[in-house]
Short mmCIF file of C-alpha atoms in Angstrom, two decimals:
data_model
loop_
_atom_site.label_atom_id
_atom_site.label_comp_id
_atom_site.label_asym_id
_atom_site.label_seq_id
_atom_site.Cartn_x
_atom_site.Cartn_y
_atom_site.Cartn_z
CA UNK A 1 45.10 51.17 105.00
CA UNK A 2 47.83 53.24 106.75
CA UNK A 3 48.94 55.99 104.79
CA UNK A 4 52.86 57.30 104.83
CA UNK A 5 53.92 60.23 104.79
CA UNK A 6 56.93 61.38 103.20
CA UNK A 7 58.67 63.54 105.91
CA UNK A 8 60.90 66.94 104.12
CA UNK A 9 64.18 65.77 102.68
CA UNK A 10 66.92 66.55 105.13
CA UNK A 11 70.62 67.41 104.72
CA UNK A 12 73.69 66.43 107.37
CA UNK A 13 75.78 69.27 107.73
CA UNK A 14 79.29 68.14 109.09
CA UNK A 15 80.57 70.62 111.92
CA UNK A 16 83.87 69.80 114.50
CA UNK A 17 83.40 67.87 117.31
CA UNK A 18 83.64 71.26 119.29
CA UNK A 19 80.94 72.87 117.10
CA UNK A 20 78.43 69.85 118.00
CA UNK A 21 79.42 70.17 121.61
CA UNK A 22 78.24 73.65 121.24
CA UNK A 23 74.40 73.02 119.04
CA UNK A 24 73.93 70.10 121.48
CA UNK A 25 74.17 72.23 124.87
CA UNK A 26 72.76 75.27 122.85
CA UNK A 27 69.92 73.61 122.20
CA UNK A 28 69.11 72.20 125.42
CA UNK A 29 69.42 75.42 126.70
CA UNK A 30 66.49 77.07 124.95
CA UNK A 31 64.69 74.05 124.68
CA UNK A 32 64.99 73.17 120.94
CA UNK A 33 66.24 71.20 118.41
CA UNK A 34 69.69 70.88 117.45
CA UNK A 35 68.12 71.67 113.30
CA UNK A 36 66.07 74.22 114.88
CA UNK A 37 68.96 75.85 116.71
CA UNK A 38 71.50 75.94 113.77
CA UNK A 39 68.86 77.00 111.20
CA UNK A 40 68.30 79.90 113.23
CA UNK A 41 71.15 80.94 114.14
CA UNK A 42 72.29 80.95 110.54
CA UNK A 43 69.33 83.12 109.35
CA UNK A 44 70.24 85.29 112.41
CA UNK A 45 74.04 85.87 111.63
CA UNK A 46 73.44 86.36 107.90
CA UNK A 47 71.11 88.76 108.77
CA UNK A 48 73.41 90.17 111.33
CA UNK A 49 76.18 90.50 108.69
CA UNK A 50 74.08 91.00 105.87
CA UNK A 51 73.26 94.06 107.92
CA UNK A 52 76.77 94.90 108.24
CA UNK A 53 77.63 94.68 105.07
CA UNK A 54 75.15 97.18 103.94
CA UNK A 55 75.95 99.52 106.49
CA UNK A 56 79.68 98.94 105.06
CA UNK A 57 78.70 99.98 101.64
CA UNK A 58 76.30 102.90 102.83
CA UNK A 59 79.26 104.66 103.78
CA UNK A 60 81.63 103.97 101.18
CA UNK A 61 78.13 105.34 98.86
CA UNK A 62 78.28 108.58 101.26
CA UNK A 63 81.50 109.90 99.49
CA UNK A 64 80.01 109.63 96.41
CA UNK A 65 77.87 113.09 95.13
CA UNK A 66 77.05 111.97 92.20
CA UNK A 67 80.44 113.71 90.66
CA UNK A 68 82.75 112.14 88.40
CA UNK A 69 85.58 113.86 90.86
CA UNK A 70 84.00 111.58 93.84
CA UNK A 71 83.63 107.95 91.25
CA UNK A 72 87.28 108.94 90.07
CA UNK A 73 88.46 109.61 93.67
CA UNK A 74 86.96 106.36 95.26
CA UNK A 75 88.27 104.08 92.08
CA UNK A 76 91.41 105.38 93.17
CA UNK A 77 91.59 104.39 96.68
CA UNK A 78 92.44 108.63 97.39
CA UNK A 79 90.69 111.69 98.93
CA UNK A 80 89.43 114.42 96.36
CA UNK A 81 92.11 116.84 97.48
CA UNK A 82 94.38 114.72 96.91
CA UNK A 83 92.85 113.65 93.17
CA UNK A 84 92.74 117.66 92.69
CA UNK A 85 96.23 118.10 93.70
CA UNK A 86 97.17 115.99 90.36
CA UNK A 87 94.61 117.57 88.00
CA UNK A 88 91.27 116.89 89.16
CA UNK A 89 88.67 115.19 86.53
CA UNK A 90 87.07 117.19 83.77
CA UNK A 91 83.09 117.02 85.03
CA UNK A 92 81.50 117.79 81.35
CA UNK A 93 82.98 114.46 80.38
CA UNK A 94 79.94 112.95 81.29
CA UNK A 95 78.66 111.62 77.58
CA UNK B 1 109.24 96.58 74.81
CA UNK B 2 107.07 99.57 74.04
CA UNK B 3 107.85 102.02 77.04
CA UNK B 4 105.56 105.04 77.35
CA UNK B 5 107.23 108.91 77.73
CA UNK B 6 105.60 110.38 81.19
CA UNK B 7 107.32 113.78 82.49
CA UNK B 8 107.15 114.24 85.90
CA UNK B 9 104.62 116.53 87.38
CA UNK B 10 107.60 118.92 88.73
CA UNK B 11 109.01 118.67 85.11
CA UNK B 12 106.30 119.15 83.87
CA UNK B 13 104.93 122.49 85.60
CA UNK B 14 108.66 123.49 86.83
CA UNK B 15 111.17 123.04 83.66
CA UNK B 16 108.06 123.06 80.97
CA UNK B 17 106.06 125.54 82.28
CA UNK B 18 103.03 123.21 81.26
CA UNK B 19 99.66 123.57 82.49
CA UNK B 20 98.13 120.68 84.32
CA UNK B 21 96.15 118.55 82.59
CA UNK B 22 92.47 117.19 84.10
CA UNK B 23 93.73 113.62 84.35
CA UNK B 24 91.41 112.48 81.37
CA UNK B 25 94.84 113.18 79.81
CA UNK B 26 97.25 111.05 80.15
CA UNK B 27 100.52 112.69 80.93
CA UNK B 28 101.62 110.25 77.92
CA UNK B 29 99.50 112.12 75.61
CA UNK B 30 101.23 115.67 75.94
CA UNK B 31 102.49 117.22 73.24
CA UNK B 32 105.79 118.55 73.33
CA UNK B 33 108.75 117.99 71.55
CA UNK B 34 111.02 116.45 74.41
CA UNK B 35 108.57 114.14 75.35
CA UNK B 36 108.31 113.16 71.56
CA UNK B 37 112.12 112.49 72.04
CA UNK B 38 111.93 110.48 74.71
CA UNK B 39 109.09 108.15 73.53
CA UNK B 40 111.25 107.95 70.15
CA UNK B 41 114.47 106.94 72.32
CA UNK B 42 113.15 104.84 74.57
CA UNK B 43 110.74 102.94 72.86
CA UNK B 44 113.05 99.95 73.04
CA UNK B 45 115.90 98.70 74.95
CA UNK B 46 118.43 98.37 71.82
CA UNK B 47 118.39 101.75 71.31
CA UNK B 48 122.14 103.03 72.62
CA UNK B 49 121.76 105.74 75.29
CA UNK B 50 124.34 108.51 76.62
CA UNK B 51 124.54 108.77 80.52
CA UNK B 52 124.62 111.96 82.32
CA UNK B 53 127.99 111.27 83.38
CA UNK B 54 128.42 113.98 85.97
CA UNK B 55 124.44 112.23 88.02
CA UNK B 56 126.26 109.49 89.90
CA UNK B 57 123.21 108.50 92.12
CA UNK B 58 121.34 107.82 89.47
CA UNK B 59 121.61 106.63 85.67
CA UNK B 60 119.74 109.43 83.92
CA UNK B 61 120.03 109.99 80.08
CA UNK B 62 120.78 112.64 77.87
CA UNK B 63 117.77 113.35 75.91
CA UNK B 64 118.14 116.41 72.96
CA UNK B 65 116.04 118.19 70.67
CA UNK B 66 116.29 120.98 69.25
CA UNK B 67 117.12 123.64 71.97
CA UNK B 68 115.84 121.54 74.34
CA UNK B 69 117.73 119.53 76.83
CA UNK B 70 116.41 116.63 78.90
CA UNK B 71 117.17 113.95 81.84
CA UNK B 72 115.01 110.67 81.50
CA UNK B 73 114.91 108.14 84.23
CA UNK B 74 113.89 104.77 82.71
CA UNK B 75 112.18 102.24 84.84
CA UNK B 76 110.55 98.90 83.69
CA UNK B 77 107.72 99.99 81.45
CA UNK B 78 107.72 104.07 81.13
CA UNK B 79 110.47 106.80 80.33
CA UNK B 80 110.49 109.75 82.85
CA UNK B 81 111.36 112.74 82.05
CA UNK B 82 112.16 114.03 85.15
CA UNK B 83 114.46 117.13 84.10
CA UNK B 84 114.11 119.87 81.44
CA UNK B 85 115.28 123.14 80.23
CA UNK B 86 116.14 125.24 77.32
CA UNK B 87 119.88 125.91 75.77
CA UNK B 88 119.57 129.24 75.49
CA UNK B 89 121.71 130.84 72.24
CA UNK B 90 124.93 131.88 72.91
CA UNK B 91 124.61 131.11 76.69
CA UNK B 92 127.66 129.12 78.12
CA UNK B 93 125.93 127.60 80.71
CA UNK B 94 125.45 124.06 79.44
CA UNK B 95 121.99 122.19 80.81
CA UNK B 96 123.56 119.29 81.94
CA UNK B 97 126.71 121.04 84.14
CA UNK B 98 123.52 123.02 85.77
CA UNK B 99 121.97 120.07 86.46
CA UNK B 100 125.05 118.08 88.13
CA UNK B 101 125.81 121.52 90.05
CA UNK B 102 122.20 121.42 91.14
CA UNK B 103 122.58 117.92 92.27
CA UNK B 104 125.85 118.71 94.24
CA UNK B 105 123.81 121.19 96.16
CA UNK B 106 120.93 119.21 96.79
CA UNK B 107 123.46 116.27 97.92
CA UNK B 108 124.84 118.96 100.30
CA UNK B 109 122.10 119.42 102.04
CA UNK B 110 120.21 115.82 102.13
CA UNK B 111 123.88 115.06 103.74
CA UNK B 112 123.26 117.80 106.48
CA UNK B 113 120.10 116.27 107.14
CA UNK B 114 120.29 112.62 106.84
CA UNK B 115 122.62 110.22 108.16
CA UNK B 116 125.01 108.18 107.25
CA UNK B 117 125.66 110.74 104.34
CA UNK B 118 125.87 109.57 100.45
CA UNK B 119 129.18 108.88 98.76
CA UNK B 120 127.84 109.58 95.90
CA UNK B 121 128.95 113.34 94.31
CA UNK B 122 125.09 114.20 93.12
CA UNK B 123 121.57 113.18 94.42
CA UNK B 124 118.47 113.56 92.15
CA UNK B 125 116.32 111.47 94.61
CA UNK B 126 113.80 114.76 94.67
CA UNK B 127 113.71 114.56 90.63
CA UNK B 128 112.36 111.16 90.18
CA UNK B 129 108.86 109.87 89.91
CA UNK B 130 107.15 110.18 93.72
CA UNK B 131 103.73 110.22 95.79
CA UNK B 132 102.27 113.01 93.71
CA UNK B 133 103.18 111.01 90.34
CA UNK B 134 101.91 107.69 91.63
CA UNK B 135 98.78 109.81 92.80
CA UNK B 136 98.34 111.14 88.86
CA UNK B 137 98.80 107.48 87.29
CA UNK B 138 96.46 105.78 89.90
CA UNK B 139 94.16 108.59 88.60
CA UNK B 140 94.49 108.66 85.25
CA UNK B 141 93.43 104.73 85.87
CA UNK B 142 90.70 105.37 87.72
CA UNK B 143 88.87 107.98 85.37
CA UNK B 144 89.38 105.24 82.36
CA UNK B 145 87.77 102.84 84.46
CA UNK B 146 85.24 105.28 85.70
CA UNK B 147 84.16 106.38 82.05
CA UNK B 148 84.10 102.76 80.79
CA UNK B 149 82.17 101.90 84.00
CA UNK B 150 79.13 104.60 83.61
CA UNK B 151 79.37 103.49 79.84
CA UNK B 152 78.79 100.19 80.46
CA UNK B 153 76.63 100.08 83.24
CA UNK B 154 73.64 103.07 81.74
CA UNK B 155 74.07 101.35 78.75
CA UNK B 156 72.80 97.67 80.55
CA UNK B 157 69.99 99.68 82.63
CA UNK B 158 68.91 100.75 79.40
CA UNK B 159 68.70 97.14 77.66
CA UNK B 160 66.61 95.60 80.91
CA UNK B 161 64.17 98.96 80.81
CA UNK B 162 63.32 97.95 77.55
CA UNK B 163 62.53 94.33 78.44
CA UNK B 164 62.80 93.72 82.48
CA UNK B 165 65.43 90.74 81.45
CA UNK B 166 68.28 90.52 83.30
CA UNK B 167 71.74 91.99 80.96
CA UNK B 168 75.29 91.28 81.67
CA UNK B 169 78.69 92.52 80.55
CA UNK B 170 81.97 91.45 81.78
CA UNK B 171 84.28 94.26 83.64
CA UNK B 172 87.89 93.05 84.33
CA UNK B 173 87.45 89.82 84.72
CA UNK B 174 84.05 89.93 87.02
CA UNK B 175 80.47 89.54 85.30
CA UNK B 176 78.07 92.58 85.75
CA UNK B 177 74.25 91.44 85.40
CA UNK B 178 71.17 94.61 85.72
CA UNK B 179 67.55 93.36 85.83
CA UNK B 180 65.07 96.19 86.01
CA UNK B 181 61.34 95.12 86.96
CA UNK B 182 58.77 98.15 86.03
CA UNK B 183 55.95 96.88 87.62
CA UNK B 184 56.31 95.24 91.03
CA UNK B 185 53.37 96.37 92.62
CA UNK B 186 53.87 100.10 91.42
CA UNK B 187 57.11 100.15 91.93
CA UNK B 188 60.33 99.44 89.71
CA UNK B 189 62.36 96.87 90.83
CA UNK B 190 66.37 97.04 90.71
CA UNK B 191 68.71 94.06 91.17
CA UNK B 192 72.65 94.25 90.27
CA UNK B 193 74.94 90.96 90.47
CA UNK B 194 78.08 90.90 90.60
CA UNK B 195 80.19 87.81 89.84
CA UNK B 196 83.70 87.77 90.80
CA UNK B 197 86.10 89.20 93.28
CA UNK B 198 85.82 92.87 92.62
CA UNK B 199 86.79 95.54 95.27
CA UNK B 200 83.97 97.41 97.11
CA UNK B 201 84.80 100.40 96.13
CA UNK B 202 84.06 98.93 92.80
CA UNK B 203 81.16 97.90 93.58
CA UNK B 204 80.27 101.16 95.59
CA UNK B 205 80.73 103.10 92.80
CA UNK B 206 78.60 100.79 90.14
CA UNK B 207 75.86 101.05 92.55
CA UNK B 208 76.18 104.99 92.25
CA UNK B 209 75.77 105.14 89.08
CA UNK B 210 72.23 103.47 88.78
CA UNK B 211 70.12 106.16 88.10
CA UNK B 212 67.19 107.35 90.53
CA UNK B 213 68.25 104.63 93.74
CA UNK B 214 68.64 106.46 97.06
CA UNK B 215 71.89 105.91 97.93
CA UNK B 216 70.95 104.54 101.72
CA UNK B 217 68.74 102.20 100.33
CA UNK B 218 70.77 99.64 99.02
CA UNK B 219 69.97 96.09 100.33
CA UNK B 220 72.37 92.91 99.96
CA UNK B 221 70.99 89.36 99.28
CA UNK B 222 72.49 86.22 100.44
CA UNK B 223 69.81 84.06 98.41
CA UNK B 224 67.67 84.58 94.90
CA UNK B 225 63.89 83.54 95.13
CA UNK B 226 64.49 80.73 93.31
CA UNK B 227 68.00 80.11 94.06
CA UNK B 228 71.17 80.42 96.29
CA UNK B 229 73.69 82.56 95.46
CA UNK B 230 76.69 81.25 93.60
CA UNK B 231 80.33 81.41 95.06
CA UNK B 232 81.65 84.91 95.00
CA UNK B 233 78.19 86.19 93.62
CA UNK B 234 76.81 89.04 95.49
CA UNK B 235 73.20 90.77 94.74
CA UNK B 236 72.21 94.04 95.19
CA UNK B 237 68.61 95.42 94.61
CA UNK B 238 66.86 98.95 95.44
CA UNK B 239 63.64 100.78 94.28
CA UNK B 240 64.18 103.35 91.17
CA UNK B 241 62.50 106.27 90.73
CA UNK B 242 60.41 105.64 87.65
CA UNK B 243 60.90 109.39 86.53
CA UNK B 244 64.69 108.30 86.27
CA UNK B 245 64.38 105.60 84.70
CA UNK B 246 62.02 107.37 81.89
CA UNK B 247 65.05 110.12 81.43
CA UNK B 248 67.02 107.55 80.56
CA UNK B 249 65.38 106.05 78.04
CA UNK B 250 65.24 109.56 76.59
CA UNK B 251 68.68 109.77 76.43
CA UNK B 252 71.16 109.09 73.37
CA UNK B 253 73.58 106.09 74.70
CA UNK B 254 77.07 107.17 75.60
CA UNK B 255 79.86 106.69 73.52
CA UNK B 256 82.69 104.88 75.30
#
């Protein structure tokens, strides 16, 4: 009796006639499949953005010191001197 | 329409002699009785007005109180007071005459330095709402925001502490969801979501305010472990410091 084996669902993923042209001579360039190819280089540029965007929000968290003047100041899109200039924030509001 | 009374910050420090207030105050909610006046006047548009005839560049109003003497500048939803002094008893010099005369002057010399000159006889440009006054509102915003934000977002770190379930709230418009997981091989767990198109600085600032997460050590997630993430969904997680976490339980909940 031959047995079958159910092979992993798989998914077409519609791309431009340019963007095939480019998997297609991708992948015979390092040797792999065109699936192989774009599932890679999707993990790779999410992890290349993913990376960016954390490095993005690392340094918008760098202003903040864990004062209210610094949460007030970056809510409002200005620098602490200038939130000072117009009153500053009262720092024992903090309950 | 319900306008709100705002002086000016010049007004307010130059002609009331007012102290600054942190801006947890809104300049709406100073007491004094011109500004009174002016909220009373202005509160809606049937309400008949006299012009400062001799202010030609602008349309400012008379606004009187007792020996007080103002100029409000009306735009769409507040009442400036952008001029203010005191009628002084038995002075002739009348508040309004001072305040064309000063306009005269300062139309003098914007014309010596600007070209092509104003027709007008006055300008009053310099007394109306500016940079520093937009500064103050878009920072009396931001510390109402920031105070219902720390409110809000202690208050769901709390709930998921008690029971490591995930708790949401909804923050203009976007949906806030804090899952706290105690025990993930010694360590405790933090994941924020954040559903909805929400600046970063927003989201910046939310992540600040989790207690005891190093501030580097923020990672994103473009996929749950059992799931992908949703259309403008974006995940957060970091490792608390248990100790924090504890002192927070200890603490009463904020009022907001």
């Amino acid at each position: 009796m031959t047995m079958m084996e159910h092979a992993p669902r798989q998914i077409a993923v519609k791309v431009s006639p340019e963007g095939d042209k480019l998997i297609t001579s991708g992948a015979h360039y390092l040797h792999m499949s065109k699936k192989d190819l774009v599932e890679a280089a999707v993990a790779f540029y999410l992890d290349a953005r993913r990376e960016e965007m954390q490095a993005g929000m690392r340094e918008l968290l760098s202003e903040l010191d864990g004062s209210r003047a610094s949460r007030v100041a970056m809510l409002a899109g200005m620098t602490r001197e200038e939130l000072e200039s117009v009153g500053g924030t009262d720092e024992d509001d903090l309950q | 329409m319900t306008r709100r009374a705002r002086p000016t910050l010049r007004c307010l420090r130059e002609d009331l002699s007012l102290p600054l207030p942190h801006v947890d105050t809104p300049l709406d909610e100073i007491i004094h009785p011109l500004l009174a006046k002016v909220a009373e006047r202005f509160a809606d548009d049937q309400t008949p007005q006299e012009r400062i005839s001799a202010i030609d560049d602008e349309v400012l109003f008379k606004v009187k109180i007792q020996r007080w003497r103002g100029a409000a500048w009306v735009d769409e939803d507040i009442a400036w007071l952008v001029a203010a002094g005191k009628r002084e008893e038995g002075s002739p010099e009348d508040f309004y005459a001072a305040l064309a005369a000063r306009g005269n002057a300062a139309r003098a010399r914007y014309n010596a330095e600007h070209s092509p000159p104003l027709s007008s006889a006055t300008y009053s440009g310099h007394l109306l709402p500016g940079h520093e006054d937009d500064l103050r509102w878009r920072a009396e915003a931001a510390a109402r925001t920031e105070r219902q934000l720390r409110t809000t977002v202690l208050d769901l770190v709390r709930q998921t502490l008690l029971d490591g379930r995930e708790h949401a709230a909804i923050l203009d418009g976007a949906a806030l969801g804090v899952q706290v997981l105690a025990d993930q091989g010694h360590e405790t767990y933090v994941a924020i979501r954040i559903i909805g198109s929400i600046p970063r600085r927003l989201v910046a600032t939310i992540l600040s305010l989790i207690p005891g997460c190093q501030s580097d050590a923020w990672m994103s997630d473009y996929a749950m472990p059992e799931r992908a993430v949703a259309p403008e969904e974006q995940i957060w997680s970091n490792i608390m410091d248990p100790a924090a976490a504890a002192k927070l339980l200890d603490e009463q909940p904020s009022s907001p």
